CSV table of C-alpha atoms and ligand atoms in Angstrom, one decimal:
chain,number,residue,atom,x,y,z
A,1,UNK,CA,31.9,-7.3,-31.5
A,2,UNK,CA,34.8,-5.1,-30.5
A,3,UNK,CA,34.5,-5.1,-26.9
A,4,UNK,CA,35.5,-7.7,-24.3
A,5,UNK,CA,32.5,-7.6,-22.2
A,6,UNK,CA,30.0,-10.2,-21.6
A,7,UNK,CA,26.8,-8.4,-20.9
A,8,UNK,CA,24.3,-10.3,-18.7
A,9,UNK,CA,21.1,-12.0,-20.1
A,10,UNK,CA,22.1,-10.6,-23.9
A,11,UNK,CA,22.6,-12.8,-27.1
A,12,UNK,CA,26.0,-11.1,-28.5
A,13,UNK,CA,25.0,-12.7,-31.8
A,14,UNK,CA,21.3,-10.7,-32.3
A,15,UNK,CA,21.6,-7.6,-30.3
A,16,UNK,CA,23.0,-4.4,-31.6
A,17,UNK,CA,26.6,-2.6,-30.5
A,18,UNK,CA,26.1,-1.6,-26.2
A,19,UNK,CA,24.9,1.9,-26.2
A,20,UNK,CA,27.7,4.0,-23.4
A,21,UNK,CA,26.5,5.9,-20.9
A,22,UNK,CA,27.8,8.5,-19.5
A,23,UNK,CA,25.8,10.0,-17.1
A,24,UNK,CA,23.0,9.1,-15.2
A,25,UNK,CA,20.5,11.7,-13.7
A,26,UNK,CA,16.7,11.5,-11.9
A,27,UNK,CA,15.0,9.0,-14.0
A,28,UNK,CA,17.3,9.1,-16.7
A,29,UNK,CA,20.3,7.5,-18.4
A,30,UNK,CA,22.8,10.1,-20.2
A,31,UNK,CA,24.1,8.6,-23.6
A,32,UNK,CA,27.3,10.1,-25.0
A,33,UNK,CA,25.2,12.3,-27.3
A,34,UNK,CA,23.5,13.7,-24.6
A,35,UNK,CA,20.5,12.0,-25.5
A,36,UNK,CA,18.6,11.4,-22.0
A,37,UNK,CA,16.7,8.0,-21.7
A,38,UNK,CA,14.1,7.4,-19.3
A,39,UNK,CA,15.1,4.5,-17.1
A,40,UNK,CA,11.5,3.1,-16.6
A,41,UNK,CA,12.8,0.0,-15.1
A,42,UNK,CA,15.0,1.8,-12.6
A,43,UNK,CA,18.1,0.1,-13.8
A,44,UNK,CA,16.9,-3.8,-13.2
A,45,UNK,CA,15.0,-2.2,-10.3
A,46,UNK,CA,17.3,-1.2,-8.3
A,47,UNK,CA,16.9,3.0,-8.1
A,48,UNK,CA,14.4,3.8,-6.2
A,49,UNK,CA,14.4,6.9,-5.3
A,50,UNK,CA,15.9,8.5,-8.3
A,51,UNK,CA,19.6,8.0,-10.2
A,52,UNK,CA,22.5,9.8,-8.2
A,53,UNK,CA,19.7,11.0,-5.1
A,54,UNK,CA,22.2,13.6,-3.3
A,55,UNK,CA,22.1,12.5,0.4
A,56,UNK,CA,23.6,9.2,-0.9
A,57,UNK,CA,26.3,9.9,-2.9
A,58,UNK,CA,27.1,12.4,-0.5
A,59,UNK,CA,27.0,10.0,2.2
A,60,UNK,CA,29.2,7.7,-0.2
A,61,UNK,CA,31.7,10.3,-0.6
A,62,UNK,CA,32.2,10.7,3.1
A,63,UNK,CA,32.5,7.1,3.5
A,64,UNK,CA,35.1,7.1,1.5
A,65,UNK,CA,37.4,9.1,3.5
A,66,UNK,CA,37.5,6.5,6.1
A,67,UNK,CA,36.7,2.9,4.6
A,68,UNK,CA,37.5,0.6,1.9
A,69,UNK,CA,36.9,-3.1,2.6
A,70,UNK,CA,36.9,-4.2,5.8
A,71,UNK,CA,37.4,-8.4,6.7
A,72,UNK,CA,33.4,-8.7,8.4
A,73,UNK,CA,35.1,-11.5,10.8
A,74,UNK,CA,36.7,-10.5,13.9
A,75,UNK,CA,35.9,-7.1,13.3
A,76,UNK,CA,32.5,-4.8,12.9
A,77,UNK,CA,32.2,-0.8,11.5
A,78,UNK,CA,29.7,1.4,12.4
A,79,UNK,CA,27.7,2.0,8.8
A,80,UNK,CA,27.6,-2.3,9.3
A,81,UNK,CA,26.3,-1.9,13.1
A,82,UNK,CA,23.9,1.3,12.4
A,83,UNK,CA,22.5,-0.3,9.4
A,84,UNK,CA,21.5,-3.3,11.2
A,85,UNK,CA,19.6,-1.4,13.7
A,86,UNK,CA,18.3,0.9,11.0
A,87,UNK,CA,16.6,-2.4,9.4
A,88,UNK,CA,15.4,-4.0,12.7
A,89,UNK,CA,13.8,-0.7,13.3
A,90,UNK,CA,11.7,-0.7,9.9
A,91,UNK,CA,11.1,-4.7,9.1
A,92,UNK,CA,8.4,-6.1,10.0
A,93,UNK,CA,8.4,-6.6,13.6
A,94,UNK,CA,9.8,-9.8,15.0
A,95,UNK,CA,13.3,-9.8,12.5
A,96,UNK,CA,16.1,-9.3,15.2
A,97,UNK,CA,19.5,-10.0,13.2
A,98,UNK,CA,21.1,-9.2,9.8
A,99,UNK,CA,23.7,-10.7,8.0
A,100,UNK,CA,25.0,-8.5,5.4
A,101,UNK,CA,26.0,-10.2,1.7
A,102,UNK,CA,25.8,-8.5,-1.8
A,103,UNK,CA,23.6,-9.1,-4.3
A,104,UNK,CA,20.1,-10.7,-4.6
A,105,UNK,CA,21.1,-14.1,-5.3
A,106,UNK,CA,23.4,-14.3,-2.2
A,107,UNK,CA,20.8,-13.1,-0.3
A,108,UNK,CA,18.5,-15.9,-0.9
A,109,UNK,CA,21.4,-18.4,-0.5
A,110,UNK,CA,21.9,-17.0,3.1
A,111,UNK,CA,18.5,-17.8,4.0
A,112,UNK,CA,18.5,-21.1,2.2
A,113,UNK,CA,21.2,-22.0,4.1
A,114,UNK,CA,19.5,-20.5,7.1
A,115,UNK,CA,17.5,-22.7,7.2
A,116,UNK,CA,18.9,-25.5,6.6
A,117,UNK,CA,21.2,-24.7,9.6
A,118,UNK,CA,18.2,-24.1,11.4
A,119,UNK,CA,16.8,-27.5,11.3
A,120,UNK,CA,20.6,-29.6,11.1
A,121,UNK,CA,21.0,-27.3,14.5
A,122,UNK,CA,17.6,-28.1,15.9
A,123,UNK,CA,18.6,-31.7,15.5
A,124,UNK,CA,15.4,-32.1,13.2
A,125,UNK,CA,15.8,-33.7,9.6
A,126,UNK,CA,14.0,-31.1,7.2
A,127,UNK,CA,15.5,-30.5,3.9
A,128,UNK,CA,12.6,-30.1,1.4
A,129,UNK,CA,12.2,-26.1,0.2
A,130,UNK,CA,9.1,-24.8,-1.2
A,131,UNK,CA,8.3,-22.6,-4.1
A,132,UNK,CA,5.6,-21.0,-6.5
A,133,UNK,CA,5.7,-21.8,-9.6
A,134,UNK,CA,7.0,-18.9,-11.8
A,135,UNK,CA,9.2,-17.5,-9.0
A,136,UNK,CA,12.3,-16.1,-9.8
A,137,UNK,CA,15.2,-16.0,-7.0
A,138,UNK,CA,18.6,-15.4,-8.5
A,139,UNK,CA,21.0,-17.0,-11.1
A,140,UNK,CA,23.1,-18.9,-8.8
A,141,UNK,CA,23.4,-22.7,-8.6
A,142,UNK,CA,20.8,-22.7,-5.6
A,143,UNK,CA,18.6,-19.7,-7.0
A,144,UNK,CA,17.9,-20.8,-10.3
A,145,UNK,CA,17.4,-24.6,-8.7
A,146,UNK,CA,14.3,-22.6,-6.8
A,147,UNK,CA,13.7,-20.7,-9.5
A,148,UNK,CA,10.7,-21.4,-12.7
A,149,UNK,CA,12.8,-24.1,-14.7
A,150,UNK,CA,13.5,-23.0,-18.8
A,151,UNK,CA,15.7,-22.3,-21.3
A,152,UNK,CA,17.6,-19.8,-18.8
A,153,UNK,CA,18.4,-22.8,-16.7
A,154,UNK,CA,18.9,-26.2,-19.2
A,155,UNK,CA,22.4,-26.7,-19.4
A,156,UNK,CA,22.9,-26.1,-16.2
A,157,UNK,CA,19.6,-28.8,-14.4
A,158,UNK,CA,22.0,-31.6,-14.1
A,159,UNK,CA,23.3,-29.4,-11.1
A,160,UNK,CA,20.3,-27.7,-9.9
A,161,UNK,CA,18.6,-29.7,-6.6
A,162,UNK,CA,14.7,-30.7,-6.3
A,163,UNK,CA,11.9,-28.2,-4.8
A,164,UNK,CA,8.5,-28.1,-4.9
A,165,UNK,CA,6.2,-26.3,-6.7
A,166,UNK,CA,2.6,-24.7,-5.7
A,167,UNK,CA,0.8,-23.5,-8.5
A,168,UNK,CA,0.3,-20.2,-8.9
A,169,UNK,CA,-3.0,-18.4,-7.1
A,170,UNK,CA,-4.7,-17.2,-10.3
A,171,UNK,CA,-7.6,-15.6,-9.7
A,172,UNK,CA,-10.3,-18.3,-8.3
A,173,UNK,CA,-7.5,-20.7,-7.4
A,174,UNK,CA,-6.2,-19.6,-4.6
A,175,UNK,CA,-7.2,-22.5,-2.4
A,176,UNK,CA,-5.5,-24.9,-4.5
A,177,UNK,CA,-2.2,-23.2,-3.8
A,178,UNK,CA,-3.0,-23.5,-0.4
A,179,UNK,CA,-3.8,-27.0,-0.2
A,180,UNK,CA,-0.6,-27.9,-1.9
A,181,UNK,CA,1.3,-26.5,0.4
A,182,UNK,CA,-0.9,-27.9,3.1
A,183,UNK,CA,0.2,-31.7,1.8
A,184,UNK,CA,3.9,-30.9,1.3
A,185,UNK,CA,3.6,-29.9,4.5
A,186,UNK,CA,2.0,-32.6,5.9
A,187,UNK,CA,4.8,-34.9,4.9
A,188,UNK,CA,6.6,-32.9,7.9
A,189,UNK,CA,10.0,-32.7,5.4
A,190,UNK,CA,9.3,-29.4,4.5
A,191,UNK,CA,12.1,-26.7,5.9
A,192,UNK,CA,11.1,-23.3,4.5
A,193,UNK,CA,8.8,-22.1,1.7
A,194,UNK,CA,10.9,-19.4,-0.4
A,195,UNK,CA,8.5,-16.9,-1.8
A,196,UNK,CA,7.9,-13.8,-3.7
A,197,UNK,CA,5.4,-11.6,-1.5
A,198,UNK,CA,2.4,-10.5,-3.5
A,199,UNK,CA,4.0,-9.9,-6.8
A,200,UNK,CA,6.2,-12.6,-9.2
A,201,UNK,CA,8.8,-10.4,-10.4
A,202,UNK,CA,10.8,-12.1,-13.5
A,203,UNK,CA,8.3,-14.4,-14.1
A,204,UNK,CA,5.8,-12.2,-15.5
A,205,UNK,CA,4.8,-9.4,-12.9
A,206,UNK,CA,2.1,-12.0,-11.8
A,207,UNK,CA,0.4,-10.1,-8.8
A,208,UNK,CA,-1.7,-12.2,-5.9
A,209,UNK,CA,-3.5,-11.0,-3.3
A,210,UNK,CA,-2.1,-10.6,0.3
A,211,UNK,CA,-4.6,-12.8,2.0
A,212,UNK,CA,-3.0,-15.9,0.0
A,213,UNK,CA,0.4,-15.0,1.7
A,214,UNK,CA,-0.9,-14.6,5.4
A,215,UNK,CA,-2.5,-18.1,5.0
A,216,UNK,CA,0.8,-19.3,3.4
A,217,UNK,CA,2.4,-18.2,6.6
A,218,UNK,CA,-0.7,-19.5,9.1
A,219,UNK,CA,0.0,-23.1,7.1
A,220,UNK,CA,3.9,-22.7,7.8
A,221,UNK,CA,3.3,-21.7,11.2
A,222,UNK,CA,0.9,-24.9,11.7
A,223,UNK,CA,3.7,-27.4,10.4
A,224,UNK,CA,6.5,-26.1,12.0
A,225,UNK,CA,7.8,-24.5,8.2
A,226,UNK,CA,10.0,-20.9,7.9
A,227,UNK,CA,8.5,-18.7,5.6
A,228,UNK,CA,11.1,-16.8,3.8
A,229,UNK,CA,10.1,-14.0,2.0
A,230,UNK,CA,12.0,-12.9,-1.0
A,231,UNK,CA,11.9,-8.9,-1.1
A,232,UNK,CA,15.1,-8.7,-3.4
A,233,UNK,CA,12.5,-6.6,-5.9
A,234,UNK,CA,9.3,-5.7,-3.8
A,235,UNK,CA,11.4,-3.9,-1.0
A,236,UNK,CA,12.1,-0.3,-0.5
A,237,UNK,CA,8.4,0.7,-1.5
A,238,UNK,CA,8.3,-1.0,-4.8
A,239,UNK,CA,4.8,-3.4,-4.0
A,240,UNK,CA,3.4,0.3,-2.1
A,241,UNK,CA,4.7,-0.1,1.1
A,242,UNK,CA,7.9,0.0,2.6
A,243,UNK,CA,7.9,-4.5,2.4
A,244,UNK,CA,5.4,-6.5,0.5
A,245,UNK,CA,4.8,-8.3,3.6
A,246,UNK,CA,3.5,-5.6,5.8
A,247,UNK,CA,0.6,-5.6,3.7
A,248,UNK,CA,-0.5,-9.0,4.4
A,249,UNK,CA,0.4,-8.5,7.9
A,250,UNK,CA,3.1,-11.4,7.9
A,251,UNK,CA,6.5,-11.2,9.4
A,252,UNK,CA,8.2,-14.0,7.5
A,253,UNK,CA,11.2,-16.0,9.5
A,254,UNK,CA,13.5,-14.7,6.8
A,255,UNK,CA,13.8,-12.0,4.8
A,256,UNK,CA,16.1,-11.0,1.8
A,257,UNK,CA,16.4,-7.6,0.9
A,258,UNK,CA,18.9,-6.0,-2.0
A,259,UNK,CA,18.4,-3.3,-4.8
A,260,UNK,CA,16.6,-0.8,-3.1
A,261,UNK,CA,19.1,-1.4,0.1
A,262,UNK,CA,20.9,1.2,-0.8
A,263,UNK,CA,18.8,3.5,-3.4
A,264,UNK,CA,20.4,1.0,-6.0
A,265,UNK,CA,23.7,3.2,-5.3
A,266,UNK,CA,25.9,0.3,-4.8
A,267,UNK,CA,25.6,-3.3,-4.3
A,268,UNK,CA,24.5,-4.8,-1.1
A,269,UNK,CA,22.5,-7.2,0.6
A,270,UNK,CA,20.7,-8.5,3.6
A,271,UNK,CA,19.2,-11.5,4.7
A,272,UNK,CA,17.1,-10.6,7.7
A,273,UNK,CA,16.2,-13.7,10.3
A,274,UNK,CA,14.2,-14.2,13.8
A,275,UNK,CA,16.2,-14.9,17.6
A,276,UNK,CA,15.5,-18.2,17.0
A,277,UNK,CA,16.9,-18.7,14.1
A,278,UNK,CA,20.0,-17.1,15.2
A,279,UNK,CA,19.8,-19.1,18.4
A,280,UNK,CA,19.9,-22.1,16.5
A,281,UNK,CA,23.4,-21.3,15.4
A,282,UNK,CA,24.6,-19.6,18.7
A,283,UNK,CA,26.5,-22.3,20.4
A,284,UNK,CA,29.9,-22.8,22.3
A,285,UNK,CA,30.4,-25.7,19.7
A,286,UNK,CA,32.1,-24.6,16.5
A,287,UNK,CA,30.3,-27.0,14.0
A,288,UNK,CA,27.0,-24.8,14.7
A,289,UNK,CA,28.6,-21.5,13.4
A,290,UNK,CA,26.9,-20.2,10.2
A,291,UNK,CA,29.1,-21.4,7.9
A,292,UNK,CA,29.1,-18.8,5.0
A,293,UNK,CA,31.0,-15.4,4.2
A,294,UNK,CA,31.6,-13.7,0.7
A,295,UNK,CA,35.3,-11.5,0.8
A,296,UNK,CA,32.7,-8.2,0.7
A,297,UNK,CA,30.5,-8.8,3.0
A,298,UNK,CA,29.1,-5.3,4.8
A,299,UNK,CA,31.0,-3.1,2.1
A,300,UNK,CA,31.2,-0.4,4.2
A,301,UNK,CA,30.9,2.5,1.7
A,302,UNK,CA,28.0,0.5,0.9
A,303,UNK,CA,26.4,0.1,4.4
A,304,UNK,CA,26.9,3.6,4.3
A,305,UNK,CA,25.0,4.3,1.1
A,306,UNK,CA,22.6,2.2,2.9
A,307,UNK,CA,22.3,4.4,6.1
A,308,UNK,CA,21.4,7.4,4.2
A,309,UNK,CA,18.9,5.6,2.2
A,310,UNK,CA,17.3,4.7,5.8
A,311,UNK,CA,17.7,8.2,6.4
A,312,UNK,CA,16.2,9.2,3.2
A,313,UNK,CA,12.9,7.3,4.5
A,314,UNK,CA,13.2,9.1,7.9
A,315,UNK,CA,13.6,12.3,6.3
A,316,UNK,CA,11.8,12.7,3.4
A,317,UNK,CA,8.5,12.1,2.5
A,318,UNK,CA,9.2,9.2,0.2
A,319,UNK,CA,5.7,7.5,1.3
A,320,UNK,CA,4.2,10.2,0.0
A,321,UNK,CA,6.3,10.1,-3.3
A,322,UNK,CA,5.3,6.8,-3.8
A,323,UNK,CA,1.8,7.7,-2.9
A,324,UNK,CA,1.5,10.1,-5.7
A,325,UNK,CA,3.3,7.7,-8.2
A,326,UNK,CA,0.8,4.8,-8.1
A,327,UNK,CA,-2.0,7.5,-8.8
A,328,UNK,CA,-0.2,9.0,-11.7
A,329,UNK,CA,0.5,5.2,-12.8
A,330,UNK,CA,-3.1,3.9,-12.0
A,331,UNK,CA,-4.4,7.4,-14.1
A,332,UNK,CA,-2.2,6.5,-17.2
A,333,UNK,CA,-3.2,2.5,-17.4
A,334,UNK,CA,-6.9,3.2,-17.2
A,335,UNK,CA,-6.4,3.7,-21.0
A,336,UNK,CA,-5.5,0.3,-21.1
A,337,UNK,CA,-8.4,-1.3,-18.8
A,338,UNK,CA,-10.6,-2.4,-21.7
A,339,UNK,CA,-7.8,-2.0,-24.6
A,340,UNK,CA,-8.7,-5.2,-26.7
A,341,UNK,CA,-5.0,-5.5,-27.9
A,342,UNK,CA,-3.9,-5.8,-24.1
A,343,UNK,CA,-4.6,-8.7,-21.0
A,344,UNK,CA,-4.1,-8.7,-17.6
A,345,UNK,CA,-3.6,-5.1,-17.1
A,346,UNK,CA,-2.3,-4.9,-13.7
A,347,UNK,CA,-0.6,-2.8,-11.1
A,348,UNK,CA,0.8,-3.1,-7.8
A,349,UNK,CA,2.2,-0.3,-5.7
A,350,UNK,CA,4.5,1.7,-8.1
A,351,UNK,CA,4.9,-0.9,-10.5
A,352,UNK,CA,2.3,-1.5,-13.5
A,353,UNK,CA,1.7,-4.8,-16.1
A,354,UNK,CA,0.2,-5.6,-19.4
A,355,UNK,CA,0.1,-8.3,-21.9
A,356,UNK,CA,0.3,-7.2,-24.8
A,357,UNK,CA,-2.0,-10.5,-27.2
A,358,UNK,CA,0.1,-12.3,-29.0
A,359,UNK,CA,0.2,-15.5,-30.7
A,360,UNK,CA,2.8,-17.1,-28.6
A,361,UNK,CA,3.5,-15.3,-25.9
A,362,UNK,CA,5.9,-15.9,-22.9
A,363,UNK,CA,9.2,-14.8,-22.2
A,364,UNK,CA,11.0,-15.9,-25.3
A,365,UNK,CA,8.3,-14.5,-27.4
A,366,UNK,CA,9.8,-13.0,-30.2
A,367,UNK,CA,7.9,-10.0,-29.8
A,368,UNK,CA,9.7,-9.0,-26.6
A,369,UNK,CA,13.3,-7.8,-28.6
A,370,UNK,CA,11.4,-5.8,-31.2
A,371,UNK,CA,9.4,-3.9,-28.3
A,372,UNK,CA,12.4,-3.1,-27.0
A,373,UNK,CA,14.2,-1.9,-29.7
A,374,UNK,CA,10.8,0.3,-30.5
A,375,UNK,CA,10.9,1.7,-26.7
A,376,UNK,CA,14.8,2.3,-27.3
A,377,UNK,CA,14.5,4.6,-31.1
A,378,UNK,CA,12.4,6.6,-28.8
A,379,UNK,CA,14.4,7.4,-26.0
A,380,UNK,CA,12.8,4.6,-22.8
A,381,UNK,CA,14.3,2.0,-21.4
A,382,UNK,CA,11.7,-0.4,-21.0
A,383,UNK,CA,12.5,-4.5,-21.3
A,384,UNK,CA,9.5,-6.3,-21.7
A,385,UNK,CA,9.4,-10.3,-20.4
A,386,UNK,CA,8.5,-11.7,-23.9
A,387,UNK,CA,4.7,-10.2,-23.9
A,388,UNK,CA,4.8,-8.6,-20.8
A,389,UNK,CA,5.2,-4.6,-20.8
A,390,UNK,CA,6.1,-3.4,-17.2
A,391,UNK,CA,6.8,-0.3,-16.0
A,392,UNK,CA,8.8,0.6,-12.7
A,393,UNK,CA,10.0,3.6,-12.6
A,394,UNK,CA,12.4,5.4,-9.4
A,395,UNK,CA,10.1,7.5,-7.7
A,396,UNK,CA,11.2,10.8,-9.1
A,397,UNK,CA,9.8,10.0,-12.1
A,398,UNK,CA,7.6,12.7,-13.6
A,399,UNK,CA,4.0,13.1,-15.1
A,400,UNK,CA,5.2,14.0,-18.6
A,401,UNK,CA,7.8,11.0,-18.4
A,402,UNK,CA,5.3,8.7,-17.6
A,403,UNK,CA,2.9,9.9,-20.9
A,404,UNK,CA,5.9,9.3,-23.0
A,405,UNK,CA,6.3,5.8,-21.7
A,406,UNK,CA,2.5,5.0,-21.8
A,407,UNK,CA,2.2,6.6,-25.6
A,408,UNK,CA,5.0,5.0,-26.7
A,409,UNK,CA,3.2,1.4,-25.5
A,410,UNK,CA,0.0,2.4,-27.1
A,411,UNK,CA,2.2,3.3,-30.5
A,412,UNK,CA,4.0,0.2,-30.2
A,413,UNK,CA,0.8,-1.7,-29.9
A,414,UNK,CA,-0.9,0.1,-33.0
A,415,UNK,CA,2.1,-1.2,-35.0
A,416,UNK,CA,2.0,-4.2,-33.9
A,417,UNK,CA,-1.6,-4.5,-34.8
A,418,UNK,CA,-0.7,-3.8,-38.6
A,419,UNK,CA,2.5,-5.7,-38.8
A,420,UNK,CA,5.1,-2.9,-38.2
A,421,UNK,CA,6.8,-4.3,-35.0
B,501,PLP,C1,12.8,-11.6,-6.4
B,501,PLP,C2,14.2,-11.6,-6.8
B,501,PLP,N1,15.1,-12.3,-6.1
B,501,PLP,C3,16.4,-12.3,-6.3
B,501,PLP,C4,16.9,-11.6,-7.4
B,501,PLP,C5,18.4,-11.7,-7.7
B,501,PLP,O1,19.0,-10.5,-7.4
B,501,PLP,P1,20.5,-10.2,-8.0
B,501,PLP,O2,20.3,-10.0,-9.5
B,501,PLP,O3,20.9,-9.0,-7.3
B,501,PLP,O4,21.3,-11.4,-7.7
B,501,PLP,C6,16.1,-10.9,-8.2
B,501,PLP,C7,16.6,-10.1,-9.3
B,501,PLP,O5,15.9,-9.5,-10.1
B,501,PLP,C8,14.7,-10.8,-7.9
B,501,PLP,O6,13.8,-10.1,-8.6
């Protein structure tokens, strides 16, 4: 290893030398060769629209003329104050402030600690948090202790704190996730239930069905539980529509939102709450102030990058973009549907799933690294979790892209088949 940098979720020891790019365009990643890879994962999900989308950068550029960091305490800047309305605007109704943070993880501790405050400010002793099983939230102390426990998380469980878990609604079990959260609820300790809407990102692209969530939210409602719903991947038209929620009709208490925030230009994130919430806070005595701030909170090059996202949505017909991109995925995965090497072929919105058999699966399974390297020789980037292959593609991606992608899976399942993977 001749580099000083740690990459993220990589074993140093097993993979091969960091490939540089040096370029990034549409759909694609520019090597130094000039080789273009397709970026089927958007770059950990984060482009949405398409690498380098020109109203963005543009709109970064001009930021840039007047703002670097600006201290978010005492003072306010207009991409901060336009990109709150902006949000207000298109949430699902009911979410009434924004405070700005900058990355996924932080996003979810906001709300956490939203409401926690929430409940400590009511004067009510609620402390218990609420999961699914599976979920994935962040790698931060609180994250991760919300998170699916694993290998990812071991050495660090003497810090992480207690939840609980509801199973996963598989198919025909969806009441029993309901009635679990129905008796931790009961026990009147339970502050908020943190949840993925509709679709378990890291932990396997596990889709449910929206009715599950709304009754999630009826139980909440009934017990006097936030719902916080964790959009960090499903936002900005990922699950179909603009928030996973809308599609189960649900305005949760809390929302996080990140990645898609700003395209995936530039990191940024919000954690979206109710009047009440804030009101719970809002006080002429200092010990009920929101006690949290991160030195780049509301970037404002970023808030800007995330206005002319907003715009983007206004402006162009991005809806319709997506439209056509679940129809060219759901076209190209039929092949799939009855594919004895595959389970579980899935799709929700822009984002498609598939299992490929294996003998022991999961995320560790060592299958997962070889697919990788077979999807890298030819040019995609595609990461599979373990035995799950998933496609998410920005939304510029094109028809001919997507056959490469879906042949290449097909190829890498034939060699898999004879022991050549
Ligand atoms: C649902 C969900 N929440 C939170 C996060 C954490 O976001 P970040 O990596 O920006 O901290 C992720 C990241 O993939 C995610 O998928």
């Amino acid at each position: 290893m001749n580099s000083p940098v740690w990459h993220p979720f990589t074993q140093h020891g097993l993979e091969p030398p960091m490939k540089r790019i040096v370029q990034t365009d549409g759909a694609c990643l520019i090597e130094e060769d000039g080789s273009r890879i397709l970026d089927a994962i958007s770059s950990w999900w984060v482009i949405t629209h398409g690498h380098r989308h020109p109203a963005i950068m543009e709109a970064i550029r001009a930021a840039c003329e007047n703002y670097d960091q600006i201290i978010f305490a005492e003072y306010t800047h207009e991409p901060a104050e336009d990109l709150a309305r902006g949000l207000i605007e298109i949430a699902p109704a009911g979410l009434a402030h924004v405070f700005y943070s900058d990355s996924g993880s932080t996003s979810v501790e906001v709300a956490l600690k939203m409401a926690l405050g929430f409940f400590h400010n009511s004067g009510t002793r609620r402390s218990r948090i609420c999961v699914m099983e599976d979920g994935y939230h962040g790698d931060t102390i609180g994250t991760m202790s919300a998170g699916e426990r694993g290998v990812f998380n071991q050495a660090y469980e003497p810090l992480l704190f207690g939840v609980d878990r509801l199973p996963f609604p598989a198919p025909g079990r969806e009441q029993e996730t309901l009635d679990a959260f129905e008796l931790h609820c009961a026990t009147g300790q339970v502050a908020a239930l943190l949840i993925e809407p509709l679709i378990l990102g890291a932990g396997g692209m596990r889709i449910y069905p929206a009715s599950v969530l709304s009754e999630l939210k009826r139980i909440a409602e009934r017990h006097g539980a936030l719902m916080i719903a964790d959009e960090v991947m499903t936002g900005w038209g990922r699950a179909g529509s603009l928030f996973a929620c809308e599609q189960a009709g649900v305005t949760p208490d809390i929302l996080c939102t990140s990645k898609g925030l700003t395209g995936g230009a530039l990191p940024l994130a919000a954690t979206l709450c109710t009047a009440e919430i804030f009101g719970a806070h809002l006080s002429t005595d200092r010990r009920r102030t929101f006690f949290h701030s991160s030195s780049y909170t509301a970037n404002p090059i970023a808030c800007a990058a995330a206005v002319a996202n907003l715009a983007v949505w206004h402006e162009e017909p991005v809806r319709e973009r997506i439209g056509a991109l679940e129809r060219m995925q759901r076209e190209r995965l039929q092949r799939f549907d009855t594919d004895p090497r595959f389970a579980n072929v899935r799709q929700l919105g822009t984002i498609t799933a598939l299992d490929l058999k294996v003998s022991a699966g999961g995320y560790l399974s060592e299958v997962g690294p070889r697919l990788r390297a077979f999807f890298r020789e030819r040019r995609l980037l595609i990461r599979p979790l373990g035995n799950v292959i998933y496609l998410m593609p920005p939304y510029c991606v094109t028809a001919t892209d997507l056959d490469r992608a879906y042949d290449a899976i097909d190829e890498a399942a034939a060699c898999f088949a004879v022991g050549r993977l």
